[in-house]
Structure formats: C-alpha cells, structure tokens
Coordinates of C-alpha atoms in Angstrom, one line a residue:
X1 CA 216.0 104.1 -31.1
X2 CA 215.7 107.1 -29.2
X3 CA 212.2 107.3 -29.2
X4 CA 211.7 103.7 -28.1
X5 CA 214.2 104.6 -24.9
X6 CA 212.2 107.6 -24.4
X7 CA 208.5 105.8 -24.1
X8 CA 210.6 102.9 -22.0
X9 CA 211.5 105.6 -19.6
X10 CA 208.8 107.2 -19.2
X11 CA 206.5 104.4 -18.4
X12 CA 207.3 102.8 -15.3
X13 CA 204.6 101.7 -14.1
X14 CA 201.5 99.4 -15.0
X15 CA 199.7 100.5 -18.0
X16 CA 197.5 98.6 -20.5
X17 CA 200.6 97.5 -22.1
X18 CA 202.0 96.6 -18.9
X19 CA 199.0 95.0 -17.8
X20 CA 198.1 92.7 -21.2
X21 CA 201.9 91.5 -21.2
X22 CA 201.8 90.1 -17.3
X23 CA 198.7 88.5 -18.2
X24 CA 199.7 86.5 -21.3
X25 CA 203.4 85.7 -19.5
X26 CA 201.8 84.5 -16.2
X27 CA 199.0 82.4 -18.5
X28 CA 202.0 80.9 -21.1
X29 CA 204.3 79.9 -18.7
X30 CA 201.5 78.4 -16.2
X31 CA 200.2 76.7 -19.1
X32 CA 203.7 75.2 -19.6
X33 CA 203.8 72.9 -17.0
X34 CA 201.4 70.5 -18.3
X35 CA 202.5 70.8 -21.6
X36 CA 206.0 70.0 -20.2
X37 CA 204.3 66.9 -18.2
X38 CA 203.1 65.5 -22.2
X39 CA 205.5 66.6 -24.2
X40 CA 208.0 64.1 -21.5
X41 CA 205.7 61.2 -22.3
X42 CA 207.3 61.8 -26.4
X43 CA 210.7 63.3 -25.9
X44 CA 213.5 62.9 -23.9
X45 CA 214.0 66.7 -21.8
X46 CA 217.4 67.5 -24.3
X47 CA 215.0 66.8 -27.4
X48 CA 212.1 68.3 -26.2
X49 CA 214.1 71.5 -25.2
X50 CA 215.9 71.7 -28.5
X51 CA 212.8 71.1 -30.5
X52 CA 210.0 73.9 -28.5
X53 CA 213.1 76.4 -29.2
X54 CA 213.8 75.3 -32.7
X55 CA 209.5 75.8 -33.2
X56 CA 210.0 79.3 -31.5
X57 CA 213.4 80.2 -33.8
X58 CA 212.0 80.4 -36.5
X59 CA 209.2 83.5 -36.7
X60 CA 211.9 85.2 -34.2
X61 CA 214.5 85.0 -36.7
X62 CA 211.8 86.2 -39.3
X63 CA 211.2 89.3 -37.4
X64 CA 214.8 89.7 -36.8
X65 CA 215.6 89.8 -40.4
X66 CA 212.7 91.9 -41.4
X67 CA 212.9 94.5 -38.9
X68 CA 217.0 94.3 -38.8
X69 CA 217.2 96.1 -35.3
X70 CA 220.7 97.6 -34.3
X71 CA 223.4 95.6 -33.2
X72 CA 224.5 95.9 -30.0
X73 CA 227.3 97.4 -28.9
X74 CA 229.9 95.2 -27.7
X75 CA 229.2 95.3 -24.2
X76 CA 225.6 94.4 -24.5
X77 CA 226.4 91.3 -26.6
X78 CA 227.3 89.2 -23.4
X79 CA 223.8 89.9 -22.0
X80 CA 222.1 88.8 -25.3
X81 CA 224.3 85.9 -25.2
X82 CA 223.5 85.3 -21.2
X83 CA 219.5 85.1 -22.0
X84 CA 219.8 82.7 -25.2
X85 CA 222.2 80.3 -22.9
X86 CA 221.2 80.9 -19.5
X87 CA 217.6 82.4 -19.9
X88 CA 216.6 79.8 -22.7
X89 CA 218.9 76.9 -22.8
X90 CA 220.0 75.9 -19.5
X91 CA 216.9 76.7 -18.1
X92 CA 214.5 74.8 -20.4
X93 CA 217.3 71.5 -19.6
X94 CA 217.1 72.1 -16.4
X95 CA 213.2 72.3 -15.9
X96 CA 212.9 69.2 -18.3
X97 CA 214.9 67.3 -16.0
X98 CA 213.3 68.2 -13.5
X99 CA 210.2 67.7 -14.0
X100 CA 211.1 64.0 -14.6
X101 CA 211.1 63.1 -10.9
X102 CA 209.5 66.8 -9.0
X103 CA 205.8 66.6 -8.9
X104 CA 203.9 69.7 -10.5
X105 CA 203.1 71.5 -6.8
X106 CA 206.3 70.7 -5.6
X107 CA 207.7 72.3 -9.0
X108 CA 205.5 75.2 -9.0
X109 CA 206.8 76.1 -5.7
X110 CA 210.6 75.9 -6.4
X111 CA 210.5 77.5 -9.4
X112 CA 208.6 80.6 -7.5
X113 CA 211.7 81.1 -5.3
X114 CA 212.8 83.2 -8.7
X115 CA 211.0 86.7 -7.5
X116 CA 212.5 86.8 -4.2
X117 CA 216.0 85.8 -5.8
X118 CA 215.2 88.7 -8.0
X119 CA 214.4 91.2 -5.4
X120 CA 217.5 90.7 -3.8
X121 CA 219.8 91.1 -6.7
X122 CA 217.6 93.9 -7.8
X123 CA 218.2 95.5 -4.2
X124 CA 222.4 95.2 -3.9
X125 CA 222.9 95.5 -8.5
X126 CA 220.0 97.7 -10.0
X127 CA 219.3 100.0 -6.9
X128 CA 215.8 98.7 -6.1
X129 CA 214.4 99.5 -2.8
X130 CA 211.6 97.0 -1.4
X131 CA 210.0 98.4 1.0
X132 CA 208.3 96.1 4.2
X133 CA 205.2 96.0 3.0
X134 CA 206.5 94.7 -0.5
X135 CA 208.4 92.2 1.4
X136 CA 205.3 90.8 3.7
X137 CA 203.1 90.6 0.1
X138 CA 206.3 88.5 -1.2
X139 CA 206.0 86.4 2.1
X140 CA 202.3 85.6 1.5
X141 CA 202.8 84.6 -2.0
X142 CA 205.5 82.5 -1.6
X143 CA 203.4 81.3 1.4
X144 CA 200.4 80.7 -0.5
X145 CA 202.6 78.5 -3.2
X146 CA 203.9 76.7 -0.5
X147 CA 200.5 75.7 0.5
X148 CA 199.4 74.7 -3.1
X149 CA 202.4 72.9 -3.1
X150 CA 201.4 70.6 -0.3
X151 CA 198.0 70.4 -1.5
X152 CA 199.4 68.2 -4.5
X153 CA 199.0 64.3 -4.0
X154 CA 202.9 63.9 -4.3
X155 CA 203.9 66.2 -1.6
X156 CA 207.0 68.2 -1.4
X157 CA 210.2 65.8 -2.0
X158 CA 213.3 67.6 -2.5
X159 CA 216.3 65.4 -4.5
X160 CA 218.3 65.9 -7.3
X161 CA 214.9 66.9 -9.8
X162 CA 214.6 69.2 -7.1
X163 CA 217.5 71.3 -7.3
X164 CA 217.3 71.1 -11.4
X165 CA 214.2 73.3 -10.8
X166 CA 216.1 75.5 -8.0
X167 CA 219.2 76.0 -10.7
X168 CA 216.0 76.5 -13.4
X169 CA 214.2 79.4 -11.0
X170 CA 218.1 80.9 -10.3
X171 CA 218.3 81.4 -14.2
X172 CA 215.3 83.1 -14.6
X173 CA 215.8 85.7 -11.6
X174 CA 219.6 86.1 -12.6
X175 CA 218.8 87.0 -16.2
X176 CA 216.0 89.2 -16.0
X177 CA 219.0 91.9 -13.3
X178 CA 221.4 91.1 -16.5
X179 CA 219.1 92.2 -19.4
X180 CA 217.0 94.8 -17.5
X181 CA 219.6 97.5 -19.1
X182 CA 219.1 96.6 -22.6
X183 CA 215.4 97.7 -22.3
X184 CA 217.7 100.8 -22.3
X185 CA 218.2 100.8 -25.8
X186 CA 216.5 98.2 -27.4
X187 CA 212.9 96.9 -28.6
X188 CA 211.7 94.5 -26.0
X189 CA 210.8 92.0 -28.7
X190 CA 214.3 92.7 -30.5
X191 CA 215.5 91.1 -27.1
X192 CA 212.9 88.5 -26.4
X193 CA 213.9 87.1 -30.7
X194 CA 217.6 87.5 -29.9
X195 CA 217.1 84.8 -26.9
X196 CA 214.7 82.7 -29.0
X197 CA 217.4 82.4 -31.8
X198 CA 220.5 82.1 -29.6
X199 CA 218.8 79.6 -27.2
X200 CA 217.5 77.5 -30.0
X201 CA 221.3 77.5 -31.3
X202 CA 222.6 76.2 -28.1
X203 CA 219.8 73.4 -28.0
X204 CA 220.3 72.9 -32.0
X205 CA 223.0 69.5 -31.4
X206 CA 219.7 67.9 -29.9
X207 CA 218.2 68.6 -33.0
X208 CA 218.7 65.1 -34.9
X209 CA 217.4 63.1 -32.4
X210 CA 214.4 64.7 -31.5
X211 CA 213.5 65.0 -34.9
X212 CA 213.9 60.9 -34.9
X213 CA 211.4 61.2 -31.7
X214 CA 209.0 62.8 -33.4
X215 CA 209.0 60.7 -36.3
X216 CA 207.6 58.3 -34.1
X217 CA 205.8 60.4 -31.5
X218 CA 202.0 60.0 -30.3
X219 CA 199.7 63.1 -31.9
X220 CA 199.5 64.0 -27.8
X221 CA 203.4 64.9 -27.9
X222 CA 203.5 66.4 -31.0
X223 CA 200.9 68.9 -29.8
X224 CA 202.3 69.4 -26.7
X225 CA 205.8 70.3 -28.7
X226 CA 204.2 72.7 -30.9
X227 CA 202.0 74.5 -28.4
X228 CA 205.4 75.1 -26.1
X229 CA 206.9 76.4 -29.0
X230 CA 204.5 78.7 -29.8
X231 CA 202.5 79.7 -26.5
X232 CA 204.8 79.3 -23.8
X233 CA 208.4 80.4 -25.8
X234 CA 207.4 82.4 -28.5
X235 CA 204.5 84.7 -27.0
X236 CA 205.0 84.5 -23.3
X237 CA 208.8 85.0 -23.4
X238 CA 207.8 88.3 -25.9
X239 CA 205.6 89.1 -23.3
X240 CA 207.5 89.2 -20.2
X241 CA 210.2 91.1 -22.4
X242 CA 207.6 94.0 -23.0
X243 CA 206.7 94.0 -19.1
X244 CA 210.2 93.9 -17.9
X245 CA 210.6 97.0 -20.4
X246 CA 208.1 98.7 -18.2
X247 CA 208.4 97.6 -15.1
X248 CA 210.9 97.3 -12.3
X249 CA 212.6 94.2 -12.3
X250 CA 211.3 93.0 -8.7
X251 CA 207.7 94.5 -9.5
X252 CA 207.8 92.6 -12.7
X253 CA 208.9 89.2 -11.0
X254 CA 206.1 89.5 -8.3
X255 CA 203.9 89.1 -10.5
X256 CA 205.2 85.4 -11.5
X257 CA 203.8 84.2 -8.3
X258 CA 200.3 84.1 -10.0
X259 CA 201.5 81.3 -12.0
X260 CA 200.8 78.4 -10.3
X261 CA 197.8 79.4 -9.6
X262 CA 196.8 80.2 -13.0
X263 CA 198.4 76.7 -13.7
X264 CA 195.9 75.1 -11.5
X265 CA 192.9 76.7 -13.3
X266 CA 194.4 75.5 -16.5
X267 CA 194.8 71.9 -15.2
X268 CA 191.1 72.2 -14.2
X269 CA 189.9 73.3 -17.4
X270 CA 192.4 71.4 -19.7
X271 CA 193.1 68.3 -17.5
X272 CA 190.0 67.9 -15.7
X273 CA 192.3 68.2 -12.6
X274 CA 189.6 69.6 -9.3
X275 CA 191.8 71.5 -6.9
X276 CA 191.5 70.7 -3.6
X277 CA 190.3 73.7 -0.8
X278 CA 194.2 74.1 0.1
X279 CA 195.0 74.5 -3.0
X280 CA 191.9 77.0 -3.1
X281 CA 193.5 78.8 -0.7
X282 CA 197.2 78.5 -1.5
X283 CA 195.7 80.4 -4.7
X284 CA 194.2 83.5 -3.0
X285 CA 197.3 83.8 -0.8
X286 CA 199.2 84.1 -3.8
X287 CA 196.7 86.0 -5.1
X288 CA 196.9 88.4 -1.9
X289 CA 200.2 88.6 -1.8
X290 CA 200.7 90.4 -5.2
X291 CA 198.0 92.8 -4.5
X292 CA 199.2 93.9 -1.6
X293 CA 202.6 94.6 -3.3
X294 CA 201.2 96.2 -6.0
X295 CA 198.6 98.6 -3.9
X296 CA 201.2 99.8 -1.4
X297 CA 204.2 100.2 -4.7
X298 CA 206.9 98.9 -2.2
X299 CA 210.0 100.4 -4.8
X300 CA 210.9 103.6 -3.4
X301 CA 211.0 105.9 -6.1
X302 CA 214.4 108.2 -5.6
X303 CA 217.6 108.4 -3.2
X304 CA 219.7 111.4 -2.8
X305 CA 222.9 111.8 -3.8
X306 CA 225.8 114.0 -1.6
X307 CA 226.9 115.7 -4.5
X308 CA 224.8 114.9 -7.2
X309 CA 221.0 116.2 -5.7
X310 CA 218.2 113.3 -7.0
X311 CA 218.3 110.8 -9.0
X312 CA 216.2 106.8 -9.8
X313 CA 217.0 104.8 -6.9
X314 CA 217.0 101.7 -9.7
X315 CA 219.9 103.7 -11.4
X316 CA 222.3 104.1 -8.6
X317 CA 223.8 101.0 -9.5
X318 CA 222.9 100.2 -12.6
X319 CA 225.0 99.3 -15.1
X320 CA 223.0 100.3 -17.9
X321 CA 223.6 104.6 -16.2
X322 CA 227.3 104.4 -18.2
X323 CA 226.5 102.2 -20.9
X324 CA 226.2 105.5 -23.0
X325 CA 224.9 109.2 -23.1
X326 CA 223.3 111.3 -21.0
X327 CA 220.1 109.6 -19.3
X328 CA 220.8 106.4 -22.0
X329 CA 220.4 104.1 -18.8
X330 CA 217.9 105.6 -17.0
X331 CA 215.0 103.3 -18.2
X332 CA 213.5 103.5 -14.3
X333 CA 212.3 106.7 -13.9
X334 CA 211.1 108.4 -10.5
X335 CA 207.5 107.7 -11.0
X336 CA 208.6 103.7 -10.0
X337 CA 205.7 101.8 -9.4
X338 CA 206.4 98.8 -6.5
X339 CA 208.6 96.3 -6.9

C-alpha cells in the first residue's frame, strides 16, 4: 500500500495514465445518455438503475474477492459508503428521472454544473486554488454547453426533471471532494469496485421487478441495459477513479465538460442525429474552455505556512493530511497540474 500512495503522490499531473482514463470516462459517460434515452423505453428509472448496477456488481465484486484489498479504516468507511449511495445510487435515480421529462441538451447542460460545484468545494475543503484564467476556461465551457443546450430542438425547460438532474450533477461534484482522500491509501479501482458493489446493494430492492421487465423487454432495451452496465458503470466509473487518483479534484472535473460534446458525436455516429452549427460551436467552446485551463494549470501549486515553511496548497485542508502518518495524505503534491 505504500507504494501505490507513493506513485499516487508523485503523479499529479496528466500523464498517459492520466490521459487514457479522462478519455474513456468523458467517452462512457457521454455515451450514457442515449443509452439512458433506450434503456427508459424498457424499464422504469428504479429498475433500470438497479439492474445497470447489478450488471456492473458483479466483475467488481470478482475483483474485490480476488485481489482482497485492505479494509479501510473506520473513518474511511463512510466515504466508501457515501460513493456507493450518493455517487451510485441516488445519482443514477435521480438522472433516470430526470431524463423522463429534461431533453438531452437541456440535460447535458445541468448535469455540467458538477465541475464548477466541484471547484468551489475543492477551493474552501481540499485547499485548491483556481486561478482567473482557470475560472474564464470554466466560463467558456459551461458557456459553450449552454449553447449546445439551446441548439437541441426541445429547448431549455427547467421543472421538476430538471432539478433531478441538478440534485444528480450535486452528487457527482460532492463525492468526488469526499473520496479524493482515499486515493491516499487505496487502489483507485479498489474504490471505483467498492461503489459498484455498494451502489448495486442500495438499488438491489428494485431488483425483482426489473428482472420481470426484462423478461418481457424489446432486444433494444436489453442492450441498452447491458452496455450501461458495462461501458458507462463498470469501465468509465474505474476510469474516472484512476484520473481522480492523479489529478486534482477541480482539474479532474474540468475535464467532464467535454462530455456533451463527445455525446453529440456519438449521437451522430450511433443515432444518426446531425448536429446543428450551434451546437458546432457550443462544442469548440467547450472544447476551448478546457484547454485553456489545462495550458495555463490554473491550481496554484503551494501556500506558505507561518510556522510550518511550504507545504500542497490541496493539503491545507484536507482531511485525508491526519488521516494517518507522516505525508499519508499528501496525495497532491507541489508539482499540481491546473485545476
């Protein structure tokens, strides 16, 4: 375990590793949303949550038992047990119910209100420090979703769906500030199977009926079911674990803001759906936005102390710093890339 806290700490910034895991998170989860729209057309959102997480249980319980990682230590078991309820559960209830009366643009641009709720938190909780020109790349991607956003057909129509997929984007940004700090001490895919199992636990009293829905379910929804199981839970969930692991939480989070975009392309390629020129350029404003972050690394990288000389800005904070021995929280080193 040590060694796996040592290469977290000491790569905090975007490597291949880094690199490959942004790619397939912001690819599964954009490919979500249309599997989300099919999957509907079978299953009821409870069912349809509790059967994608039961599909994704299973091979994370596998590697759980076969590579029986440590237990954690009694004051990390409420962050495990945050992401399975929170991270997994209420979230995937919440964006299935959403998504019954919120039209995909209008969805893909509340549910990207999750970075700047996590830049915030990451600011006042983990010690982050976003610098102006992080927060002007932030404004033109959220910009640049707004504008695909009213590029869709449907418009932007804010009711009760609406705020499911507000409550869905405050999940996301509020779990990735409460397991940053196991990254710490633990495997990012130990923590990505812990909230695949636990989630799929809380969803498991939906179980019964879904499994009566898919009895009876078109081959269309039955795909659908399977491929959110497996693409969008199992591998991009695994994924964003391994980039949170190396990368501060508001850097990390930026990137999420390519997902509607990338969810367009699939729609084009899967769907047949032709984007129209706003949503053209809604995409390269998104697009824009996240470079510019990420060439001007807007996370300052130290702050000094009175009495204690320089330490990680991201640890000040933190409450991974006392969570054990020297430097056992310290998983955002100086060499911070931008957040």
């Amino acid at each position: 375990m040590n060694a796996m806290t040592g290469t977290l700490n000491s790569t905090q910034r975007m490597d291949t590793t880094a690199a490959i895991a942004v790619a397939l998170t912001v690819v599964g989860w954009a490919s979500a949303f249309p599997a989300i729209r099919a999957g509907l057309a079978a299953f009821g959102p409870l069912e349809l949550g509790a059967l994608r997480f039961a599909i994704a249980a299973v091979p994370a319980a596998i590697f759980l038992a076969v590579k029986r990682p440590a237990l954690p230590r009694l004051d990390e078991v409420w962050r495990l047990v945050f992401g399975g309820a929170i991270f997994v559960a209420l979230y995937t209830v919440m964006l299935n119910f959403g998504e019954l009366t919120v039209s995909a643009g209008a969805a893909g641009f509340i549910i990207n209100v999750s970075p700047i709720f996590t830049a915030i938190m990451a600011m006042v909780l983990l010690g982050e420090r976003f610098s102006g020109m992080a927060w002007a790349g932030t404004v033109i991607s959220f910009a640049g979703i707004g504008v695909i956003a009213m590029a869709d057909g449907n418009g932007l129509s804010f009711n009760t769906g609406a705020l499911l997929v507000l409550g869905s984007a405050l999940c996301s940004a509020v779990n990735t500030i409460v397991q940053k700090p196991l990254f710490a001490r633990h495997h990012p895919l130990t923590i990505s199977a812990s909230n695949m199992v636990l989630g799929a636990l809380c969803l498991a009293p939906f179980l019964p009926s879904a499994f009566s829905q898919a009895a009876v379910a078109d081959a269309a929804g039955l795909g659908a079911v399977i491929f959110l199981g497996i693409v969008p839970s199992l591998i991009a969930y695994a994924a964003w674990a391994t980039a949170l692991s190396r990368l501060p939480a508001a850097r990390a989070s930026n990137f999420l803001y390519l997902v509607s975009p990338m969810s367009a392309l699939i729609g084009f390629f899967w769907l047949g759906e032709v984007p129209t020129l706003l949503g053209i350029i809604g995409g390269a404003l998104a697009l824009g936005g996240v470079i510019v972050v990420n060439l001007k690394r807007g996370i300052l990288p130290a702050v000094r102390f009175p009495h204690s000389g320089t330490m990680p800005r991201s640890n000040a904070f933190s409450p991974c710093l006392f969570d054990g021995g020297p430097n056992a929280g310290c998983n955002d080193a100086p060499t911070h890339a931008t957040g």
